């Protein structure tokens, strides 16, 4: 099997690490929201910084993986379908996820799948254009990452939210689309084997197995964490 067709364990490990940090972050949220744990456990300088790190890493890796997908359009539609189910279920328990990370990734995959030939042509003709565009746009739109208040409704997909908007997981298109697009540019070099040899051969324990199951773990981790939180409340409440 050629190097390009093999799974790259270091990428799986990075995805697994990002996912583990995301699970910890969400568990801390549940503890603070439902168990009376001080909010400083969830919102503090360390975790506020790590939040952007592991979210950005997860989105960047998804963009890189677009270079290995047979159909990013189908991949995006699948992710969006699962995301819509998550929106329905979370709305029923009054913790709606209107546009979370899976909604973002599905949208990015779909948009990239529909425009992939254009971006590949740009990369061939002007290889420095996409990383420069992404860098400028990420910096320019970074304040929208957590949402900026506006009186104009229905712009939440871009990071402009009204005062009554709420999503328990929120990743607007800006600036995150440009992180994904940067990953699609970098993925070309990964796919062609142009990175150092150790990048393709490095072995890492535990995290690659998590990274290979990222979609499944993302879908089930919050219901499991929520169930464990409610079980803990019931057990200790009875005690």
Short mmCIF file of C-alpha atoms in Angstrom, two decimals:
data_model
loop_
_atom_site.label_atom_id
_atom_site.label_comp_id
_atom_site.label_asym_id
_atom_site.label_seq_id
_atom_site.Cartn_x
_atom_site.Cartn_y
_atom_site.Cartn_z
CA UNK A 1 0.00 0.00 0.00
CA UNK A 2 1.34 3.43 -0.91
CA UNK A 3 2.13 5.94 1.75
CA UNK A 4 -0.69 8.20 0.55
CA UNK A 5 -3.31 5.49 1.12
CA UNK A 6 -2.18 4.62 4.62
CA UNK A 7 -3.64 6.33 7.64
CA UNK A 8 -1.18 8.78 9.11
CA UNK A 9 -0.97 7.89 12.78
CA UNK A 10 0.31 11.29 13.86
CA UNK A 11 -2.75 12.96 12.34
CA UNK A 12 -5.05 10.48 14.06
CA UNK A 13 -3.21 11.15 17.31
CA UNK A 14 -3.61 14.93 16.95
CA UNK A 15 -7.31 14.48 16.21
CA UNK A 16 -7.65 12.16 19.21
CA UNK A 17 -5.90 14.64 21.50
CA UNK A 18 -8.15 17.47 20.32
CA UNK A 19 -11.22 15.31 20.89
CA UNK A 20 -10.12 14.31 24.41
CA UNK A 21 -9.62 17.96 25.32
CA UNK A 22 -13.07 18.73 23.90
CA UNK A 23 -14.65 15.98 26.02
CA UNK A 24 -12.96 17.30 29.16
CA UNK A 25 -14.12 20.82 28.33
CA UNK A 26 -17.73 19.71 27.87
CA UNK A 27 -17.65 17.63 31.06
CA UNK A 28 -16.47 20.65 33.02
CA UNK A 29 -19.37 22.61 31.51
CA UNK A 30 -21.84 19.97 32.70
CA UNK A 31 -20.36 19.98 36.19
CA UNK A 32 -20.62 23.76 36.40
CA UNK A 33 -24.07 23.99 34.83
CA UNK A 34 -25.76 21.16 36.75
CA UNK A 35 -23.67 20.31 39.80
CA UNK A 36 -22.87 23.70 41.24
CA UNK A 37 -19.14 23.46 40.53
CA UNK A 38 -17.64 27.00 40.40
CA UNK A 39 -17.63 28.36 36.83
CA UNK A 40 -13.95 29.18 37.13
CA UNK A 41 -13.34 25.47 36.49
CA UNK A 42 -14.83 25.87 33.01
CA UNK A 43 -14.06 29.48 32.15
CA UNK A 44 -10.52 30.51 33.04
CA UNK A 45 -7.48 31.75 31.11
CA UNK A 46 -6.04 28.24 30.66
CA UNK A 47 -9.16 26.55 29.32
CA UNK A 48 -10.25 29.61 27.36
CA UNK A 49 -6.93 29.42 25.48
CA UNK A 50 -7.00 25.63 25.09
CA UNK A 51 -10.55 25.86 23.74
CA UNK A 52 -9.34 27.71 20.66
CA UNK A 53 -6.33 25.42 20.35
CA UNK A 54 -8.14 22.10 20.27
CA UNK A 55 -11.09 23.45 18.27
CA UNK A 56 -8.76 24.97 15.68
CA UNK A 57 -6.67 21.79 15.52
CA UNK A 58 -9.78 19.65 15.03
CA UNK A 59 -11.07 21.89 12.23
CA UNK A 60 -7.64 22.17 10.57
CA UNK A 61 -7.27 18.38 10.53
CA UNK A 62 -10.71 18.02 8.99
CA UNK A 63 -9.58 20.34 6.21
CA UNK A 64 -6.41 18.30 5.69
CA UNK A 65 -8.49 15.12 5.52
CA UNK A 66 -10.53 16.62 2.67
CA UNK A 67 -7.59 15.79 0.41
CA UNK A 68 -8.06 12.09 1.17
CA UNK A 69 -11.86 11.95 0.73
CA UNK A 70 -13.46 10.45 -2.37
CA UNK A 71 -16.37 12.89 -2.09
CA UNK A 72 -16.34 15.87 0.23
CA UNK A 73 -19.89 16.67 -0.86
CA UNK A 74 -21.19 13.32 0.42
CA UNK A 75 -18.99 13.64 3.51
CA UNK A 76 -20.48 17.07 4.22
CA UNK A 77 -24.07 15.95 3.70
CA UNK A 78 -23.53 13.04 6.09
CA UNK A 79 -22.10 15.32 8.77
CA UNK A 80 -24.92 17.84 8.32
CA UNK A 81 -27.53 15.09 8.58
CA UNK A 82 -26.08 13.94 11.91
CA UNK A 83 -25.78 17.57 13.03
CA UNK A 84 -29.47 18.20 12.38
CA UNK A 85 -30.38 15.17 14.50
CA UNK A 86 -28.19 16.58 17.28
CA UNK A 87 -30.02 19.92 16.99
CA UNK A 88 -33.39 18.16 17.31
CA UNK A 89 -32.39 16.06 20.32
CA UNK A 90 -30.66 18.90 22.18
CA UNK A 91 -33.62 21.19 21.55
CA UNK A 92 -35.93 18.62 23.14
CA UNK A 93 -33.84 18.69 26.34
CA UNK A 94 -33.69 22.50 26.27
CA UNK A 95 -29.93 22.64 25.57
CA UNK A 96 -30.06 23.40 21.84
CA UNK A 97 -26.99 23.11 19.64
CA UNK A 98 -27.97 25.39 16.77
CA UNK A 99 -24.63 25.54 14.95
CA UNK A 100 -21.99 23.48 16.69
CA UNK A 101 -18.69 22.11 15.44
CA UNK A 102 -20.32 19.29 13.44
CA UNK A 103 -22.66 21.78 11.70
CA UNK A 104 -19.60 23.87 10.86
CA UNK A 105 -17.56 20.94 9.56
CA UNK A 106 -20.45 19.61 7.49
CA UNK A 107 -21.00 23.02 5.92
CA UNK A 108 -17.28 23.46 5.21
CA UNK A 109 -17.01 19.99 3.69
CA UNK A 110 -20.03 20.61 1.48
CA UNK A 111 -18.85 24.05 0.33
CA UNK A 112 -15.35 22.76 -0.33
CA UNK A 113 -16.70 19.76 -2.22
CA UNK A 114 -18.67 22.08 -4.50
CA UNK A 115 -15.70 24.42 -5.09
CA UNK A 116 -12.77 21.99 -4.83
CA UNK A 117 -11.66 22.31 -8.44
CA UNK A 118 -11.51 26.09 -8.09
CA UNK A 119 -9.28 25.95 -5.00
CA UNK A 120 -7.06 23.26 -6.51
CA UNK A 121 -6.59 25.47 -9.56
CA UNK A 122 -5.70 28.45 -7.37
CA UNK A 123 -3.17 26.34 -5.46
CA UNK A 124 -1.50 25.23 -8.68
CA UNK A 125 -1.23 28.72 -10.14
CA UNK A 126 -0.58 30.79 -7.00
CA UNK A 127 0.45 28.40 -4.16
CA UNK A 128 0.95 31.20 -1.63
CA UNK A 129 -2.48 32.81 -2.13
CA UNK A 130 -4.65 30.51 0.02
CA UNK A 131 -2.46 30.56 3.18
CA UNK A 132 -2.14 34.35 2.90
CA UNK A 133 -5.90 34.76 2.40
CA UNK A 134 -6.65 32.47 5.35
CA UNK A 135 -4.17 34.19 7.67
CA UNK A 136 -5.58 37.64 6.92
CA UNK A 137 -9.21 36.51 7.20
CA UNK A 138 -8.67 34.54 10.43
CA UNK A 139 -7.12 37.57 12.10
CA UNK A 140 -9.76 39.94 10.70
CA UNK A 141 -12.76 37.79 11.75
CA UNK A 142 -11.38 36.27 14.97
CA UNK A 143 -13.66 38.46 17.17
CA UNK A 144 -16.66 36.63 15.68
CA UNK A 145 -15.54 33.24 17.04
CA UNK A 146 -17.72 33.52 20.15
CA UNK A 147 -20.34 35.71 18.49
CA UNK A 148 -20.73 39.47 18.32
CA UNK A 149 -24.01 41.13 19.25
CA UNK A 150 -26.12 42.66 16.50
CA UNK A 151 -29.72 43.78 16.17
CA UNK A 152 -30.03 42.11 12.77
CA UNK A 153 -31.50 38.60 13.15
CA UNK A 154 -30.55 35.40 11.33
CA UNK A 155 -26.84 36.15 10.92
CA UNK A 156 -25.71 33.72 13.62
CA UNK A 157 -24.18 31.40 11.03
CA UNK A 158 -21.53 34.09 10.43
CA UNK A 159 -20.89 34.93 14.11
CA UNK A 160 -23.32 37.85 14.43
CA UNK A 161 -25.87 37.03 17.13
CA UNK A 162 -28.87 38.75 18.67
CA UNK A 163 -29.25 39.01 22.45
CA UNK A 164 -31.72 36.12 22.62
CA UNK A 165 -29.59 33.69 20.58
CA UNK A 166 -28.31 30.61 22.42
CA UNK A 167 -26.42 27.54 21.26
CA UNK A 168 -24.75 25.31 23.83
CA UNK A 169 -22.05 24.54 21.24
CA UNK A 170 -21.31 27.34 18.78
CA UNK A 171 -18.85 27.49 15.88
CA UNK A 172 -19.83 30.11 13.30
CA UNK A 173 -18.49 30.11 9.76
CA UNK A 174 -16.26 33.07 10.61
CA UNK A 175 -13.40 32.68 11.35
CA UNK A 176 -13.46 28.88 11.37
CA UNK A 177 -14.11 28.39 7.64
CA UNK A 178 -10.69 29.85 6.94
CA UNK A 179 -9.05 27.44 9.40
CA UNK A 180 -10.70 24.59 7.48
CA UNK A 181 -9.61 26.08 4.14
CA UNK A 182 -6.05 26.40 5.41
CA UNK A 183 -6.20 22.69 6.21
CA UNK A 184 -7.28 21.87 2.65
CA UNK A 185 -4.21 23.74 1.37
CA UNK A 186 -1.85 21.99 3.80
CA UNK A 187 -3.43 18.62 3.04
CA UNK A 188 -2.10 18.73 -0.50
CA UNK A 189 1.46 18.61 0.84
CA UNK A 190 0.54 15.88 3.32
CA UNK A 191 -1.09 13.74 0.62
CA UNK A 192 1.87 14.09 -1.72
CA UNK A 193 4.30 12.89 0.96
CA UNK A 194 6.21 16.17 1.01
CA UNK A 195 6.53 16.39 4.80
CA UNK A 196 9.46 14.86 6.72
CA UNK A 197 9.56 11.07 6.84
CA UNK A 198 8.96 10.95 10.61
CA UNK A 199 5.56 12.63 10.12
CA UNK A 200 4.31 9.55 8.27
CA UNK A 201 6.06 6.92 10.40
CA UNK A 202 5.75 8.26 13.96
CA UNK A 203 3.91 5.89 16.34
CA UNK A 204 1.85 7.29 19.22
CA UNK A 205 -0.05 5.33 21.93
CA UNK A 206 -3.79 5.65 22.69
CA UNK A 207 -4.69 8.87 20.86
CA UNK A 208 -4.73 7.45 17.29
CA UNK A 209 -7.44 4.96 18.30
CA UNK A 210 -9.53 7.86 19.62
CA UNK A 211 -8.91 9.93 16.50
CA UNK A 212 -10.04 7.12 14.18
CA UNK A 213 -13.41 7.09 15.97
CA UNK A 214 -13.81 10.86 16.23
CA UNK A 215 -17.30 11.11 14.69
CA UNK A 216 -18.74 8.35 16.87
CA UNK A 217 -17.17 9.77 20.04
CA UNK A 218 -18.33 13.29 19.21
CA UNK A 219 -21.92 12.10 18.69
CA UNK A 220 -22.17 10.02 21.88
CA UNK A 221 -19.93 11.86 24.34
CA UNK A 222 -22.36 14.58 25.43
CA UNK A 223 -25.31 12.21 26.07
CA UNK A 224 -22.93 9.99 28.06
CA UNK A 225 -21.51 12.94 30.03
CA UNK A 226 -24.99 14.33 30.65
CA UNK A 227 -26.18 10.91 31.82
CA UNK A 228 -23.21 10.53 34.16
CA UNK A 229 -23.82 14.02 35.54
CA UNK A 230 -27.51 13.31 36.20
CA UNK A 231 -26.62 9.92 37.73
CA UNK A 232 -24.11 11.60 40.03
CA UNK A 233 -26.70 14.16 41.09
CA UNK A 234 -29.21 11.39 41.82
CA UNK A 235 -26.73 9.23 43.76
CA UNK A 236 -25.31 12.04 45.87
CA UNK A 237 -28.71 13.63 46.22
CA UNK A 238 -30.05 10.39 47.66
CA UNK A 239 -27.01 10.25 49.94
#
